[in-house]
Tab-separated table of C-alpha atoms in Angstrom:
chain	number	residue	atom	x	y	z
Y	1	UNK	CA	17.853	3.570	-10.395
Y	2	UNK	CA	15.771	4.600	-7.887
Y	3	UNK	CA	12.602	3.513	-7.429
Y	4	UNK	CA	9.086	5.067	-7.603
Y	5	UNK	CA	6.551	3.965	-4.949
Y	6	UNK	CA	3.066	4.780	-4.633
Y	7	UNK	CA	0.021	4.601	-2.490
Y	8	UNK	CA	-2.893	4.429	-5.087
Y	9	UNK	CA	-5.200	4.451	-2.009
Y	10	UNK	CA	-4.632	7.409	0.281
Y	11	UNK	CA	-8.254	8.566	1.581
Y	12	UNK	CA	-7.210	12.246	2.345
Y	13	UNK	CA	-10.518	13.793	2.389
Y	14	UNK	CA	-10.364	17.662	1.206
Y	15	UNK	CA	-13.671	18.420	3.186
Y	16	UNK	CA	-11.147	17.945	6.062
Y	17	UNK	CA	-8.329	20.410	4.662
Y	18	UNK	CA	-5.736	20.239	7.335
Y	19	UNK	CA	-5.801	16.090	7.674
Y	20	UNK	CA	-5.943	15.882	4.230
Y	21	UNK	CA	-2.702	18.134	4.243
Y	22	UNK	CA	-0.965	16.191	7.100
Y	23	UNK	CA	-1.631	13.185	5.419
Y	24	UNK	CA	-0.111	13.291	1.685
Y	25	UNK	CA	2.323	15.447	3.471
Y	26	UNK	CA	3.176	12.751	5.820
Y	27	UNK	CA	3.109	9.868	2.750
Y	28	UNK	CA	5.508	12.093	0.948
Y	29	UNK	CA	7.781	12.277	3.654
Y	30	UNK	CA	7.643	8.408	4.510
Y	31	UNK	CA	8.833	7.759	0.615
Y	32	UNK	CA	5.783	8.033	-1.767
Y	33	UNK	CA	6.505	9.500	-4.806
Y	34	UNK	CA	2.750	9.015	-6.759
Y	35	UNK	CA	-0.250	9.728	-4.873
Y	36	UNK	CA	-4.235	8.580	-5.753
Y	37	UNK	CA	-6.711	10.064	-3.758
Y	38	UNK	CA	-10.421	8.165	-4.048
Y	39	UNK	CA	-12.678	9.887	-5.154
Y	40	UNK	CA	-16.656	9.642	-6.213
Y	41	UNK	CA	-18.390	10.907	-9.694
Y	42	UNK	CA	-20.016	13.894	-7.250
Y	43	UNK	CA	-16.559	14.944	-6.263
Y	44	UNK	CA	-16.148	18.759	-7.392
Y	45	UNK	CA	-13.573	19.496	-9.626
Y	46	UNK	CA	-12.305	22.129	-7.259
Y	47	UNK	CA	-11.696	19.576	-4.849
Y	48	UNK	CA	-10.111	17.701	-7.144
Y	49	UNK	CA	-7.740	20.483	-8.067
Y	50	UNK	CA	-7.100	21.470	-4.442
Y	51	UNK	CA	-5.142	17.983	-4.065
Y	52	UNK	CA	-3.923	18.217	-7.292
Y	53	UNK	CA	-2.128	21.474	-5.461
Y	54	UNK	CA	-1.050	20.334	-2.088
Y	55	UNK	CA	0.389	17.297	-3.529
Y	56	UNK	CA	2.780	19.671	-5.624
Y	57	UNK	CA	3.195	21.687	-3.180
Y	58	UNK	CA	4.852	18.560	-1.206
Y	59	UNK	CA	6.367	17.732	-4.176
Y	60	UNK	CA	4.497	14.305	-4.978
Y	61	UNK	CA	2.747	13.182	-8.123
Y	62	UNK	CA	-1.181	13.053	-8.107
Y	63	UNK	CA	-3.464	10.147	-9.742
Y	64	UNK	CA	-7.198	11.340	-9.981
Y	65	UNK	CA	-8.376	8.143	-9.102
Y	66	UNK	CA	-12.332	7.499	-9.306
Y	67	UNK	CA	-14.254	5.084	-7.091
Y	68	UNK	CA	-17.485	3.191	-8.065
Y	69	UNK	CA	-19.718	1.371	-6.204
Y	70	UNK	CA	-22.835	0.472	-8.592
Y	71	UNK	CA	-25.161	-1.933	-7.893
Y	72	UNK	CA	-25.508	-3.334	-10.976
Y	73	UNK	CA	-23.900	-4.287	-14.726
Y	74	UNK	CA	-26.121	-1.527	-16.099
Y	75	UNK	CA	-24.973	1.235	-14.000
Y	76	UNK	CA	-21.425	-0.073	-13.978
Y	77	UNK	CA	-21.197	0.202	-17.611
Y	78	UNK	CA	-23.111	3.505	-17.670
Y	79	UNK	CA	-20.657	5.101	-14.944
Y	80	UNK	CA	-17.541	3.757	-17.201
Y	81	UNK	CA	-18.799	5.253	-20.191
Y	82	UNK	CA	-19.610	9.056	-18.402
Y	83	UNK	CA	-16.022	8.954	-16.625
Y	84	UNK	CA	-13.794	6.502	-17.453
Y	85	UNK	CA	-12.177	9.183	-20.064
Y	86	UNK	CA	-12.147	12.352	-16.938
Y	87	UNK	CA	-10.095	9.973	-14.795
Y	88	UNK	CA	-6.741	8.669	-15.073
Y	89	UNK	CA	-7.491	5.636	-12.803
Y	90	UNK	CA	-10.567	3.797	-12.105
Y	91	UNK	CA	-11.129	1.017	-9.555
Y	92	UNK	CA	-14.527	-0.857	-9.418
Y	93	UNK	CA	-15.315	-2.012	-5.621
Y	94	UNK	CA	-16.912	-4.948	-6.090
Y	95	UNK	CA	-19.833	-5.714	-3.410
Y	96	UNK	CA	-21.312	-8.346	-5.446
Y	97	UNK	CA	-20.327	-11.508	-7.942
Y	98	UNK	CA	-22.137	-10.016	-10.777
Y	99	UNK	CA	-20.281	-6.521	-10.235
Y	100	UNK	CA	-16.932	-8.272	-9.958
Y	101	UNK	CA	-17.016	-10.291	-13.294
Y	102	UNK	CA	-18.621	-7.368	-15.043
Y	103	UNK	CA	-15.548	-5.117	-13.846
Y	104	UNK	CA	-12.781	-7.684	-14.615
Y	105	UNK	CA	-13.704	-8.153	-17.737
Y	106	UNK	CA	-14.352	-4.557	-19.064
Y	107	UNK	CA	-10.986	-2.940	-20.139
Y	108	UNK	CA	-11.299	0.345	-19.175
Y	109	UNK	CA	-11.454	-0.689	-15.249
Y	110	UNK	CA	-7.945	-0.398	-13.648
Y	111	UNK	CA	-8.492	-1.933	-10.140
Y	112	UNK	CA	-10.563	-3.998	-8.660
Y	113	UNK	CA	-11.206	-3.816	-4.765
Y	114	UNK	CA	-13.007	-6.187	-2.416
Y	115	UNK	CA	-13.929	-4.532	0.831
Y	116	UNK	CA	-15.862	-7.147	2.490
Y	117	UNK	CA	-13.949	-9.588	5.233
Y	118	UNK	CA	-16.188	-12.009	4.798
Y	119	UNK	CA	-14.545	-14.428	2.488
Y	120	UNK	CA	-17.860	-15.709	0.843
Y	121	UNK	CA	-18.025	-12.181	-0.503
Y	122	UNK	CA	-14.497	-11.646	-1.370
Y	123	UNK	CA	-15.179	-12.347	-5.136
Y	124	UNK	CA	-11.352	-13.044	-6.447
Y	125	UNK	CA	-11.580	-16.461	-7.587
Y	126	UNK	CA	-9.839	-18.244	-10.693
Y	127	UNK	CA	-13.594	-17.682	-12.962
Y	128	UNK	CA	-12.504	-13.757	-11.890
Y	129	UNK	CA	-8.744	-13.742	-12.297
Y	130	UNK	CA	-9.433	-15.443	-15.517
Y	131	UNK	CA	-11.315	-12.635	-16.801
Y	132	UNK	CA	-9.201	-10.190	-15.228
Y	133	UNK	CA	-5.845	-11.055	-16.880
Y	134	UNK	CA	-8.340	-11.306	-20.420
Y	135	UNK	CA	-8.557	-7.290	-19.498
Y	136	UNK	CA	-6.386	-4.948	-17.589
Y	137	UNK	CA	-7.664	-4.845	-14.519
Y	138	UNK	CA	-5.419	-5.632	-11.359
Y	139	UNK	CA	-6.403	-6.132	-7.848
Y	140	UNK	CA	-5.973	-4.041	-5.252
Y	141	UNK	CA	-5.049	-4.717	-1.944
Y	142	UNK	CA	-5.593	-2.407	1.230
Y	143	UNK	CA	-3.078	-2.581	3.826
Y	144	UNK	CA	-4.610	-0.516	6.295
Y	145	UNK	CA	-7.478	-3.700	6.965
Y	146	UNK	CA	-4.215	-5.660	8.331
Y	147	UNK	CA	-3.001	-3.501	10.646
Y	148	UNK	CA	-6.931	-2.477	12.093
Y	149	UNK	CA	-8.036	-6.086	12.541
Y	150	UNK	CA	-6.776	-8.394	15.046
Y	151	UNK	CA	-7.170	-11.496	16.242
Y	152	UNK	CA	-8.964	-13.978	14.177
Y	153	UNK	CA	-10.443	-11.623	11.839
Y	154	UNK	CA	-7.215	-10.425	10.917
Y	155	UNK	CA	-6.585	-14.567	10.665
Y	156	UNK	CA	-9.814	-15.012	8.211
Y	157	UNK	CA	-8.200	-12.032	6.057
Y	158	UNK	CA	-4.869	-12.945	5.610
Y	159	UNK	CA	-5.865	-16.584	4.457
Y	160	UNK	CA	-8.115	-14.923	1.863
Y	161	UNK	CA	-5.058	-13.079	0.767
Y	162	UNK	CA	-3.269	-15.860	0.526
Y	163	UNK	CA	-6.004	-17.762	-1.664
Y	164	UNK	CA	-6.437	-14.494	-3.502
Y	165	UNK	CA	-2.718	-13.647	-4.306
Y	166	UNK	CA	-2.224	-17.499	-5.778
Y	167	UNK	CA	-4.849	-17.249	-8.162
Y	168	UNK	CA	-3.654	-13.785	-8.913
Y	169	UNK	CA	-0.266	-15.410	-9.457
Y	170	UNK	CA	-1.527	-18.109	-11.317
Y	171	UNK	CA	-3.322	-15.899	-13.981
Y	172	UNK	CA	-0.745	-12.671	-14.186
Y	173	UNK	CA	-3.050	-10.730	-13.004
Y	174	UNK	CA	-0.773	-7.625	-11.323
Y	175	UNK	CA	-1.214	-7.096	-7.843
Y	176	UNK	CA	-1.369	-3.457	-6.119
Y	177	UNK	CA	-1.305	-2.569	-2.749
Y	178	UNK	CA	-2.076	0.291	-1.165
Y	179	UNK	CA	-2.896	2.144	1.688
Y	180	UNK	CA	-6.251	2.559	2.376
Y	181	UNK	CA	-6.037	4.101	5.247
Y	182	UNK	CA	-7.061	8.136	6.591
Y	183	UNK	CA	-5.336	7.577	9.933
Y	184	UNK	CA	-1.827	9.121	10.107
Y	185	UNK	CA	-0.082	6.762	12.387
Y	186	UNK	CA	-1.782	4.090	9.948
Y	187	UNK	CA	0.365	4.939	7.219
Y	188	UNK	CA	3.272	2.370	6.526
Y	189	UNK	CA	7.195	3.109	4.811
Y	190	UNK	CA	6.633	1.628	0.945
Y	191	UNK	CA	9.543	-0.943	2.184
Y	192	UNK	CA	7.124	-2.002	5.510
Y	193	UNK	CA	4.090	-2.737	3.039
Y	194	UNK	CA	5.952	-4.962	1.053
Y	195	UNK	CA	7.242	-6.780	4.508
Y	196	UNK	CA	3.714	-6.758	5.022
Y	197	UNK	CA	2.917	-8.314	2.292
Y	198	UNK	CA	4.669	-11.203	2.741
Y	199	UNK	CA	1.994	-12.369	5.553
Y	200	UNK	CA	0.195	-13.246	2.670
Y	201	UNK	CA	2.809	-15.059	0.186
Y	202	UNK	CA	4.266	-12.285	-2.045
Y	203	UNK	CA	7.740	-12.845	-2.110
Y	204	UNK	CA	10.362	-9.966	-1.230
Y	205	UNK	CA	10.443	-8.878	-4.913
Y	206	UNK	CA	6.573	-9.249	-6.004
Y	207	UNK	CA	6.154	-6.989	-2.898
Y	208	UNK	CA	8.416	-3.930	-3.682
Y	209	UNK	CA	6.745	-4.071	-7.278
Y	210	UNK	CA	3.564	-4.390	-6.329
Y	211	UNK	CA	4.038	-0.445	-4.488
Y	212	UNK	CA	6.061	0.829	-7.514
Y	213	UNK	CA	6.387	-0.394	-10.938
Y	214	UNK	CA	2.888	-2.341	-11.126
Y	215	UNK	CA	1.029	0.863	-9.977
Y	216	UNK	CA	3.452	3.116	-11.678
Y	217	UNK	CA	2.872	0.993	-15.116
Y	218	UNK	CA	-0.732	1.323	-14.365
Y	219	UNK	CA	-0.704	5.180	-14.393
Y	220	UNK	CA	1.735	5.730	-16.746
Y	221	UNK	CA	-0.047	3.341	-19.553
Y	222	UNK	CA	-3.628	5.616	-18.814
Y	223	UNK	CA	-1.617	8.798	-18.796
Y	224	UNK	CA	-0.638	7.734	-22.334
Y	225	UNK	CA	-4.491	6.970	-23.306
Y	226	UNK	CA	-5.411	9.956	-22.104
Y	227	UNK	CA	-3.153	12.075	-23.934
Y	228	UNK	CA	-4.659	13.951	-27.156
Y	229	UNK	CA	-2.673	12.066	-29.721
Y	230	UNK	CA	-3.434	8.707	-28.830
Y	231	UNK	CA	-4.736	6.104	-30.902
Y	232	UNK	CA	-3.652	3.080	-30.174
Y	233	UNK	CA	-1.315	1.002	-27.570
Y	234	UNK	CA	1.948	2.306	-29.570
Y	235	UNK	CA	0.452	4.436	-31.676
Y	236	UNK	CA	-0.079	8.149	-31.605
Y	237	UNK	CA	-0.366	11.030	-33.686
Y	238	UNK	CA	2.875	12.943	-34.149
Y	239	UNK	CA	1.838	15.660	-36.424
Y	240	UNK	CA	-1.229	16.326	-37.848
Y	241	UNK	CA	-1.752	18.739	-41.399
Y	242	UNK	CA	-1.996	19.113	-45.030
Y	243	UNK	CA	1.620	18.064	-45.609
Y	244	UNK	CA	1.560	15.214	-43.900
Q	1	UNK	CA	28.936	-23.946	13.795
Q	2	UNK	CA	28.374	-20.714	11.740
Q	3	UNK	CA	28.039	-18.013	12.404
Q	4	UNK	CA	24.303	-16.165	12.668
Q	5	UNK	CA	24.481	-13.255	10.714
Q	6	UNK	CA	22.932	-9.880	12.103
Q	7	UNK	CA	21.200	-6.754	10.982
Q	8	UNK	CA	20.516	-3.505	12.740
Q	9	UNK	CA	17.800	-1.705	12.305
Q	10	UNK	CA	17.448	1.921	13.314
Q	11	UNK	CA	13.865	2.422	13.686
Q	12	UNK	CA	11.846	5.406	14.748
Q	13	UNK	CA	8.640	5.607	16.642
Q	14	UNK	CA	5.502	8.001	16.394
Q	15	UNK	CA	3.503	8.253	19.434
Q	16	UNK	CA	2.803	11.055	21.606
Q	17	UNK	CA	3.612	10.292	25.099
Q	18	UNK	CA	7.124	8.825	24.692
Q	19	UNK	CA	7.409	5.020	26.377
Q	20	UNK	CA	9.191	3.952	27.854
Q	21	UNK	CA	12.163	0.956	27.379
Q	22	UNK	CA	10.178	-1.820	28.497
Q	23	UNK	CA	6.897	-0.751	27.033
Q	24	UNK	CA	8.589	-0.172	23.629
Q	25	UNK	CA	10.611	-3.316	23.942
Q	26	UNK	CA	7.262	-5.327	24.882
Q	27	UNK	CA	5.405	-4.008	22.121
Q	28	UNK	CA	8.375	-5.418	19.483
Q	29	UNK	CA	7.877	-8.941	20.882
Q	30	UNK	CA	4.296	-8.926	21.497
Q	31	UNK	CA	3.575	-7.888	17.422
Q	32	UNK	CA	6.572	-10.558	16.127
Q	33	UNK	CA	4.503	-13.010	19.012
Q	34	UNK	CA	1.257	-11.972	17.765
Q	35	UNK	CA	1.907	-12.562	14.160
Q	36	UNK	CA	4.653	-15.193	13.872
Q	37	UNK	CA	3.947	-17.072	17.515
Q	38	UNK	CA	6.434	-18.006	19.633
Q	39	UNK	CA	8.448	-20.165	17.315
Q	40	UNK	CA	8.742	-17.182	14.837
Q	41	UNK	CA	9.933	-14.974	17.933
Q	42	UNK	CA	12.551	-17.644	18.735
Q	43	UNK	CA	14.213	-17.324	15.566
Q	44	UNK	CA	14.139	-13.275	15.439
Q	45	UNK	CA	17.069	-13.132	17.572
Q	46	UNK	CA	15.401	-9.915	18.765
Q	47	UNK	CA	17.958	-7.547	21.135
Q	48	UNK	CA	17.503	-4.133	21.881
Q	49	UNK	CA	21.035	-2.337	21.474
Q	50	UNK	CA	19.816	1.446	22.147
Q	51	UNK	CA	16.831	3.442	23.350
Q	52	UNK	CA	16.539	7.017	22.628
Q	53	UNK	CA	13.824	8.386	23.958
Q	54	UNK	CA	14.431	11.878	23.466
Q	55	UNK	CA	14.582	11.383	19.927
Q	56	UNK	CA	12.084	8.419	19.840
Q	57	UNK	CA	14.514	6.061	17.949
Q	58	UNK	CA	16.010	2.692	19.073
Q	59	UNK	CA	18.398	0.293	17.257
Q	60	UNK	CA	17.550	-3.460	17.248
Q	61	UNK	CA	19.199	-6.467	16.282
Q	62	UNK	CA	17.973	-9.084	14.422
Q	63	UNK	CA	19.536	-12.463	12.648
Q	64	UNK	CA	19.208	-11.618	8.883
Q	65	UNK	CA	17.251	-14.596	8.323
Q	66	UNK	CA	14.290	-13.029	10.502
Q	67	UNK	CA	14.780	-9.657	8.520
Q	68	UNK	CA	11.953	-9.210	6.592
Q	69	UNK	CA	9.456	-10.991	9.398
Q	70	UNK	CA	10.897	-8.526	12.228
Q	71	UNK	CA	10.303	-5.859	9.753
Q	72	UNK	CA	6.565	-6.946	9.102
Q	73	UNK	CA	6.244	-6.854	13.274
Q	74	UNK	CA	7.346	-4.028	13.450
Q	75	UNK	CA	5.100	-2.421	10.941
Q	76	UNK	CA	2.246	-3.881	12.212
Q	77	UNK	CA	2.365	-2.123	15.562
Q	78	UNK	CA	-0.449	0.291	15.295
Q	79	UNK	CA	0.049	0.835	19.782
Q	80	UNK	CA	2.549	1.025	22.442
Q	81	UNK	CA	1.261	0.731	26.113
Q	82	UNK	CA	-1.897	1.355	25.457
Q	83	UNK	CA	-1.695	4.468	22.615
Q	84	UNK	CA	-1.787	4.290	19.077
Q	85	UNK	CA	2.060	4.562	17.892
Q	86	UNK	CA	3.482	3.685	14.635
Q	87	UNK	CA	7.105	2.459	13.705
Q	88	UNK	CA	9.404	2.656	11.445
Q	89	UNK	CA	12.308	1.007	9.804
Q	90	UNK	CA	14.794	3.959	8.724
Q	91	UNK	CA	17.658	1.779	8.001
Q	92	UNK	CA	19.528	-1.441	7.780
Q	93	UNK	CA	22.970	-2.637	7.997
Q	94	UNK	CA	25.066	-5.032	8.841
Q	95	UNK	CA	27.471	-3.395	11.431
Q	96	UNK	CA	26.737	-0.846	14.328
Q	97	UNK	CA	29.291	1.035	13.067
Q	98	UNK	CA	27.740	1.352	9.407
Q	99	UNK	CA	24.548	2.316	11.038
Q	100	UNK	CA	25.679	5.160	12.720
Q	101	UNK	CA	27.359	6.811	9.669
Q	102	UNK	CA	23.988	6.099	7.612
Q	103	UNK	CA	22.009	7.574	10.322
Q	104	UNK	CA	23.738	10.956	9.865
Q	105	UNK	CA	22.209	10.913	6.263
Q	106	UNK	CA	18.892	9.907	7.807
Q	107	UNK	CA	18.196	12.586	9.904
């Protein structure tokens, strides 16, 4: 069967129309299948429909996918509650320890992304892949960072990787990768991410899941929440009336 | 002594000003250098078989052991002599002659 692959992390930004355009146009054509663009809680909903329509248009399957960056528990939890339901993927970047734990442990966050290079802030440890394979959450990783950086920053990442990826192993928790990236020429074949990923331990298989049926899983089990009749992980209402 | 086997890879370039032979070929070895040092690059069993510039595509070989590593290189080329480029693999196989007929269906 042939196999879905997606780039959960595509920044096409629809204030720039025509990149945006060129750019899920070019992903489609390079093999992606399912499409997330980030987005942020102020993001119109016009926006949000206008990538909705050029990704049908190329003929590709879009994620709403929402972004937070709070600075604290409080406004974590307070963002999850407002959106989680509007979305049908969430991903917490974590900027600090106390964000981190609070998003790996909190069911309704999909992804978690660290950002930072520097591996003191790079939050993925075995206290946070504990919690995150208690909950749902997976971990994101951004492909674009290791084709930018060079030289011994590009060193200092992929040994974080590597730390990050066996503790991810370790604890189940399901590794993503994605894009990340705006730049056209930045943009990788599904099959040359997974290579990619292999600088940093995943084997050939773990790879090629981990850009279609871990991501793929992950929409498809939110798509399912976020249907009407749902009420439970295999449960959901099949008719509803009096003679029932 | 065994034989080493080989892969082909038909890969496809994106850059604007087309390089040319040299540069391309320079910019394979200098990412599988970069990334894998010169060890790794010893074992690639990198040759270039075909350059077509018109149609920015070449054909490499590789031994099959080096597969997925060559393939990494090559996707982490972001420039060729000097301006930003990408690369792709399009397709694999084991013989020159299967190549060719897949890379009818390619294009």
């Amino acid at each position: 069967m042939k196999k879905t692959f997606s780039d959960l992390h595509l920044h096409a930004n629809p204030k720039k129309p025509e990149d945006a355009r060129q750019l899920i146009a070019k992903a489609a054509k390079l093999g992606y299948s399912l499409i997330a663009v980030p987005t942020s809680p102020e993001t119109s909903q016009g926006d949000m429909a206008w990538l909705r329509e050029v990704c049908g248009e190329v003929g590709v399957d879009f994620v709403s996918r929402l972004d937070l960056h709070p600075r604290s528990q409080g406004e974590l939890l307070r963002l999850l509650r407002k959106f989680r339901r509007r979305f049908e993927l969430v991903c917490v970047v974590c900027e600090s320890k106390e964000i981190a734990r609070q998003a790996a442990k909190d069911r309704r966050v999909d992804l978690l992304n660290f950002p930072s290079l520097d591996w003191r802030k790079r939050f993925f440890d075995r206290a946070e892949a504990e919690l995150a394979s208690g909950g749902l959450a997976g971990l994101e990783i951004d492909m674009g960072l290791v084709l930018v950086l060079e030289g011994r920053a590009r060193v200092r990442l992929l040994s974080s990787l590597q730390r990050e990826i066996a503790v991810a192993r370790e604890f189940h928790v399901p590794v993503a990768l994605s894009s990340g990236v705006e730049e056209l020429l930045l943009l990788r074949m599904p099959r040359e991410v997974a290579a990619l990923a292999g600088l940093f331990g995943l084997d050939e298989a773990e790879a090629v899941d981990s850009v279609s049926r871990v991501p793929v899983a992950l929409v498809q089990r939110n798509r399912l929440k976020l249907r009407s009749g749902f009420v439970a992980p295999g449960i959901h209402v099949v008719r509803e009336g009096d003679d029932c | 002594m065994r034989r080493v086997k080989r892969r082909y890879l038909l890969v496809r370039f994106e850059i604007e000003h087309v390089p040319d032979e040299r540069e391309f070929l320079d910019a394979v070895w200098a990412a599988v250098g970069k990334l894998y040092g010169e060890f790794g690059a010893s074992l690639a069993g990198l040759a270039l078989i075909s350059y077509d510039a018109a149609e920015k595509t070449a054909i490499i070989r590789v031994a099959l052991k080096a597969l997925r590593m060559v393939r990494a290189a090559l996707a982490s080329i972001t420039c060729i002599a000097g301006e930003k480029a990408a690369v792709h693999v399009m397709t694999v196989s084991g013989t020159l002659k299967s190549l060719h007929k897949r890379e009818t269906r390619v294009f």
